[in-house]
């Protein structure tokens, strides 16, 4: 999800046709949902730059891994995830944030997590803060958060 502007205009990029339609119905059923506040796009997150216009991105949320209840062979992959993160970083507003929810309990998830840490720990600390938030008393690789905030 990319949250833009004061009125929280959101783009929902989904990579699975089945999850896209289920998710869209769920969001549209919410009490405070209005058609003017979001746009659904069935596309890979590595194409996010096709949907970012001249406005700065205030925030983005990634839910990495595979869709719960879905095909575990269909997962996010590091190259496309990192490309999307880079594209958003290039357009991230001051104090804007990127939140990555990482599920690493499968092979692709662990690889994606490891490679993201390797790249994101090299972001210049003068410009970005990168926070890792995780459970330390849970088994089976619980989800964790990485939060990137632009500070300059």
Short mmCIF file of C-alpha atoms in Angstrom, two decimals, residues 6-134:
data_model
loop_
_atom_site.label_atom_id
_atom_site.label_comp_id
_atom_site.label_asym_id
_atom_site.label_seq_id
_atom_site.Cartn_x
_atom_site.Cartn_y
_atom_site.Cartn_z
CA UNK A 6 -3.39 14.57 3.11
CA UNK A 7 -6.49 12.62 2.16
CA UNK A 8 -4.72 9.24 2.35
CA UNK A 9 -5.03 8.26 -1.27
CA UNK A 10 -3.96 4.65 -1.43
CA UNK A 11 -2.79 2.38 -4.19
CA UNK A 12 -3.24 -1.30 -3.40
CA UNK A 13 -0.89 -3.36 -5.52
CA UNK A 14 -1.67 -7.07 -5.43
CA UNK A 15 0.17 -9.80 -7.27
CA UNK A 16 -2.53 -12.46 -7.19
CA UNK A 17 -5.83 -12.19 -9.05
CA UNK A 18 -7.70 -14.25 -6.40
CA UNK A 19 -6.34 -12.30 -3.44
CA UNK A 20 -6.92 -9.04 -5.31
CA UNK A 21 -10.67 -9.56 -5.68
CA UNK A 22 -11.11 -10.89 -2.11
CA UNK A 23 -9.11 -8.00 -0.67
CA UNK A 24 -10.96 -5.43 -2.77
CA UNK A 25 -14.36 -6.72 -1.58
CA UNK A 26 -13.16 -6.67 2.01
CA UNK A 27 -11.89 -3.08 1.84
CA UNK A 28 -15.00 -1.87 0.02
CA UNK A 29 -17.16 -3.37 2.78
CA UNK A 30 -15.51 -1.29 5.50
CA UNK A 31 -17.76 1.31 7.06
CA UNK A 32 -15.54 4.31 6.34
CA UNK A 33 -14.46 3.21 2.88
CA UNK A 34 -14.99 5.69 0.05
CA UNK A 35 -14.18 5.15 -3.59
CA UNK A 36 -12.23 8.42 -3.66
CA UNK A 37 -9.68 7.24 -1.08
CA UNK A 38 -8.07 4.28 -2.81
CA UNK A 39 -7.29 2.66 -6.12
CA UNK A 40 -6.74 -1.07 -6.64
CA UNK A 41 -4.07 -2.18 -9.07
CA UNK A 42 -3.37 -5.77 -10.02
CA UNK A 43 0.38 -5.63 -10.61
CA UNK A 44 3.70 -6.54 -9.06
CA UNK A 45 5.15 -4.18 -6.50
CA UNK A 46 8.31 -3.93 -8.58
CA UNK A 47 6.26 -1.78 -10.98
CA UNK A 48 5.39 0.73 -8.26
CA UNK A 49 7.28 3.50 -10.09
CA UNK A 50 4.65 3.29 -12.86
CA UNK A 51 2.08 4.53 -10.34
CA UNK A 52 4.02 7.16 -8.42
CA UNK A 53 3.35 10.57 -9.88
CA UNK A 54 5.01 13.88 -9.02
CA UNK A 55 3.75 13.82 -5.42
CA UNK A 56 6.03 12.58 -2.68
CA UNK A 57 5.14 9.30 -1.04
CA UNK A 58 4.19 9.73 2.62
CA UNK A 59 4.23 6.04 3.41
CA UNK A 60 4.20 2.53 2.02
CA UNK A 61 3.41 -0.85 3.55
CA UNK A 62 4.71 -4.16 2.22
CA UNK A 63 3.31 -7.50 3.35
CA UNK A 64 6.03 -9.90 2.23
CA UNK A 65 5.94 -13.67 1.86
CA UNK A 66 2.98 -15.64 0.59
CA UNK A 67 -0.73 -15.04 0.94
CA UNK A 68 -2.15 -16.85 4.00
CA UNK A 69 -4.31 -19.68 2.74
CA UNK A 70 -2.84 -19.26 -0.73
CA UNK A 71 -0.29 -21.10 -2.81
CA UNK A 72 2.95 -21.21 -0.80
CA UNK A 73 4.90 -21.40 -4.06
CA UNK A 74 3.76 -17.88 -4.97
CA UNK A 75 5.85 -15.56 -2.81
CA UNK A 76 7.45 -12.16 -2.92
CA UNK A 77 11.09 -12.22 -4.00
CA UNK A 78 14.00 -10.02 -2.98
CA UNK A 79 14.82 -8.52 -6.41
CA UNK A 80 11.31 -7.16 -7.01
CA UNK A 81 10.84 -6.13 -3.37
CA UNK A 82 14.11 -4.23 -3.24
CA UNK A 83 13.43 -2.52 -6.57
CA UNK A 84 10.08 -1.32 -5.21
CA UNK A 85 11.69 -0.12 -1.97
CA UNK A 86 14.35 1.77 -3.94
CA UNK A 87 11.73 3.38 -6.19
CA UNK A 88 9.76 4.52 -3.15
CA UNK A 89 12.88 5.75 -1.34
CA UNK A 90 13.59 7.95 -4.37
CA UNK A 91 10.18 9.59 -3.85
CA UNK A 92 9.81 9.36 -0.06
CA UNK A 93 8.78 12.58 1.68
CA UNK A 94 10.66 13.93 4.67
CA UNK A 95 9.54 11.85 7.69
CA UNK A 96 7.78 9.47 5.31
CA UNK A 97 8.00 5.78 6.18
CA UNK A 98 8.20 2.43 4.46
CA UNK A 99 6.98 -0.47 6.59
CA UNK A 100 7.93 -4.00 5.60
CA UNK A 101 6.15 -6.90 7.31
CA UNK A 102 8.44 -9.89 6.78
CA UNK A 103 7.43 -13.52 7.08
CA UNK A 104 10.63 -15.56 7.04
CA UNK A 105 9.33 -19.02 7.94
CA UNK A 106 9.86 -20.34 4.40
CA UNK A 107 12.94 -20.51 2.19
CA UNK A 108 12.13 -17.49 0.00
CA UNK A 109 11.12 -15.49 3.06
CA UNK A 110 14.39 -16.13 4.88
CA UNK A 111 16.39 -15.25 1.76
CA UNK A 112 14.35 -12.07 1.24
CA UNK A 113 14.82 -11.05 4.90
CA UNK A 114 18.58 -11.68 4.84
CA UNK A 115 19.14 -9.75 1.62
CA UNK A 116 16.93 -6.85 2.76
CA UNK A 117 18.94 -6.55 5.97
CA UNK A 118 22.20 -6.58 3.96
CA UNK A 119 21.01 -3.74 1.73
CA UNK A 120 19.07 -1.63 4.20
CA UNK A 121 21.79 -1.57 6.86
CA UNK A 122 23.89 0.31 4.27
CA UNK A 123 21.41 3.18 3.87
CA UNK A 124 23.09 6.42 5.00
CA UNK A 125 22.15 7.12 8.63
CA UNK A 126 22.26 10.86 7.92
CA UNK A 127 19.24 10.46 5.62
CA UNK A 128 17.35 7.38 6.90
CA UNK A 129 16.56 5.58 10.13
CA UNK A 130 15.99 1.83 9.78
CA UNK A 131 14.32 -0.01 12.66
CA UNK A 132 13.91 -3.78 13.08
CA UNK A 133 11.04 -4.79 15.38
CA UNK A 134 10.56 -8.46 16.16
#
